[in-house]
Amino acid sequence: MWPHDRINADIVQVLKTAHSIRSRLEAMDGSNAANWCLSGCCEGTLIDRTRIVISNRLRKKLKEMMMDFQAMQQQMMVEYRETVERRYFTVMGEAAAEEVIERIITNSESEGMVKTTILEYGPGKVVEMVQAI
C-alpha cells in the first residue's frame, strides 16, 4: 500500500468517525426532547438546560476538531506535493510542470518513479544525482 493510499484511508476513517459522532449528538438531542415528558425534566428546567449545554459543547468541540483536522489535511497535501516535486527534480533533473505533478499525485506514481530509477540506473546513480543537487 502506497503512503498516499494509507493517508487517504486514514482520512476516510476519520470522516466516518466524525459522522458517527454527529449522529450520536443528534440522538442526544432527541433524548433531550424525550426527557421533557419525565417529571422534573420539563423544558427549561435545570436538568434540561444542563443537557442542552453539554450537547452544544460537544457539538462545538467536534466542529473545532474537524476544522483542525481539515487544516492538518491541507498541510499534509502541501507537504506531499513538495515531496513529489523534489523527487521529480531528483530523478529527472528539472522542475516539473503543474499538470505533471498533479498526474503523479493522482496516480500515486511518486514512489514508483524513484524505485524505477533505482532499478534502471542503480542506487549509486541516484546517490550521485542527490549529491549533485
Short mmCIF file of C-alpha atoms in Angstrom, two decimals:
data_model
loop_
_atom_site.label_atom_id
_atom_site.label_comp_id
_atom_site.label_asym_id
_atom_site.label_seq_id
_atom_site.Cartn_x
_atom_site.Cartn_y
_atom_site.Cartn_z
CA MET A 1 0.00 0.00 0.00
CA TRP A 2 1.42 3.39 -1.03
CA PRO A 3 1.77 6.05 1.70
CA HIS A 4 -0.68 8.24 -0.21
CA ASP A 5 -3.29 5.46 -0.21
CA ARG A 6 -2.78 4.85 3.50
CA ILE A 7 -3.26 8.57 4.21
CA ASN A 8 -6.47 8.57 2.16
CA ALA A 9 -7.73 5.52 4.06
CA ASP A 10 -6.99 7.26 7.37
CA ILE A 11 -8.83 10.38 6.21
CA VAL A 12 -11.87 8.32 5.23
CA GLN A 13 -11.81 6.63 8.65
CA VAL A 14 -11.70 9.98 10.46
CA LEU A 15 -14.62 11.28 8.40
CA LYS A 16 -16.65 8.13 9.17
CA THR A 17 -15.93 8.57 12.88
CA ALA A 18 -16.97 12.23 12.74
CA HIS A 19 -20.21 11.25 11.01
CA SER A 20 -20.87 8.66 13.71
CA ILE A 21 -20.26 11.24 16.44
CA ARG A 22 -22.58 13.70 14.72
CA SER A 23 -25.29 11.02 14.58
CA ARG A 24 -24.86 10.38 18.30
CA LEU A 25 -25.21 14.09 19.03
CA GLU A 26 -28.44 14.17 17.04
CA ALA A 27 -29.64 11.17 19.06
CA MET A 28 -28.78 13.08 22.24
CA ASP A 29 -30.93 15.97 21.04
CA GLY A 30 -33.82 13.56 20.56
CA SER A 31 -33.20 12.13 24.01
CA ASN A 32 -33.25 15.64 25.48
CA ALA A 33 -36.64 16.28 23.90
CA ALA A 34 -37.93 12.89 25.08
CA ASN A 35 -36.92 13.72 28.66
CA TRP A 36 -39.34 16.65 28.68
CA CYS A 37 -42.09 14.09 29.26
CA LEU A 38 -40.49 12.96 32.52
CA SER A 39 -41.48 14.58 35.76
CA GLY A 40 -38.98 17.22 36.85
CA CYS A 41 -37.31 17.38 33.43
CA CYS A 42 -39.62 19.80 31.67
CA GLU A 43 -38.33 22.18 29.06
CA GLY A 44 -36.34 24.99 30.65
CA THR A 45 -35.57 23.21 33.93
CA LEU A 46 -32.04 23.00 35.27
CA ILE A 47 -31.65 19.39 34.10
CA ASP A 48 -32.90 20.25 30.62
CA ARG A 49 -30.63 23.28 30.30
CA THR A 50 -27.65 21.24 31.53
CA ARG A 51 -28.28 18.52 28.94
CA ILE A 52 -28.62 21.12 26.18
CA VAL A 53 -25.43 22.92 27.25
CA ILE A 54 -23.50 19.65 27.27
CA SER A 55 -24.85 18.67 23.84
CA ASN A 56 -23.97 22.07 22.40
CA ARG A 57 -20.47 21.99 23.90
CA LEU A 58 -19.83 18.55 22.42
CA ARG A 59 -21.10 19.76 19.04
CA LYS A 60 -18.79 22.80 19.23
CA LYS A 61 -15.83 20.61 20.20
CA LEU A 62 -16.50 18.29 17.25
CA LYS A 63 -16.62 21.29 14.91
CA GLU A 64 -13.30 22.61 16.29
CA MET A 65 -11.68 19.20 15.92
CA MET A 66 -12.90 18.87 12.33
CA MET A 67 -11.54 22.33 11.49
CA ASP A 68 -8.17 21.34 13.00
CA PHE A 69 -8.28 18.09 11.03
CA GLN A 70 -9.04 19.94 7.80
CA ALA A 71 -6.10 22.32 8.40
CA MET A 72 -3.81 19.36 9.09
CA GLN A 73 -5.06 17.57 5.98
CA GLN A 74 -4.34 20.62 3.83
CA GLN A 75 -0.85 20.94 5.34
CA MET A 76 -0.18 17.27 4.62
CA MET A 77 -1.22 17.73 1.00
CA VAL A 78 1.09 20.74 0.63
CA GLU A 79 3.99 18.79 2.12
CA TYR A 80 3.26 15.74 -0.04
CA ARG A 81 3.15 17.93 -3.14
CA GLU A 82 6.54 19.42 -2.21
CA THR A 83 7.93 15.91 -1.70
CA VAL A 84 6.70 14.82 -5.13
CA GLU A 85 8.23 17.92 -6.71
CA ARG A 86 11.59 17.20 -5.03
CA ARG A 87 11.51 13.55 -6.12
CA TYR A 88 10.70 14.52 -9.69
CA PHE A 89 13.56 17.01 -9.71
CA THR A 90 15.92 14.41 -8.23
CA VAL A 91 15.00 11.80 -10.84
CA MET A 92 14.56 14.00 -13.91
CA GLY A 93 16.95 16.84 -13.13
CA GLU A 94 14.38 19.51 -13.97
CA ALA A 95 11.35 21.10 -12.37
CA ALA A 96 8.03 19.56 -13.33
CA ALA A 97 5.04 21.38 -14.75
CA GLU A 98 1.98 21.68 -12.51
CA GLU A 99 -0.06 19.21 -14.57
CA VAL A 100 2.74 16.63 -14.34
CA ILE A 101 2.84 16.93 -10.55
CA GLU A 102 -0.97 16.63 -10.41
CA ARG A 103 -0.86 13.48 -12.56
CA ILE A 104 1.84 11.93 -10.39
CA ILE A 105 -0.13 12.67 -7.22
CA THR A 106 -3.42 11.48 -8.71
CA ASN A 107 -1.91 8.22 -9.94
CA SER A 108 0.29 7.70 -6.83
CA GLU A 109 3.36 7.42 -9.06
CA SER A 110 5.83 9.20 -6.77
CA GLU A 111 7.19 6.10 -5.03
CA GLY A 112 7.26 4.13 -8.27
CA MET A 113 9.22 6.86 -10.02
CA VAL A 114 12.09 6.63 -7.50
CA LYS A 115 12.02 2.81 -7.48
CA THR A 116 12.09 2.66 -11.28
CA THR A 117 15.08 5.00 -11.37
CA ILE A 118 16.95 2.88 -8.84
CA LEU A 119 16.20 -0.28 -10.84
CA GLU A 120 17.25 1.31 -14.15
CA TYR A 121 20.37 3.17 -13.05
CA GLY A 122 21.26 1.51 -9.77
CA PRO A 123 21.36 3.08 -6.32
CA GLY A 124 24.78 4.63 -6.98
CA LYS A 125 23.46 6.81 -9.81
CA VAL A 126 20.58 8.06 -7.65
CA VAL A 127 23.01 8.89 -4.83
CA GLU A 128 25.20 10.77 -7.33
CA MET A 129 22.18 12.75 -8.54
CA VAL A 130 21.17 13.62 -4.98
CA GLN A 131 24.74 14.68 -4.12
CA ALA A 132 24.89 16.83 -7.25
CA ILE A 133 21.78 18.64 -6.13
#
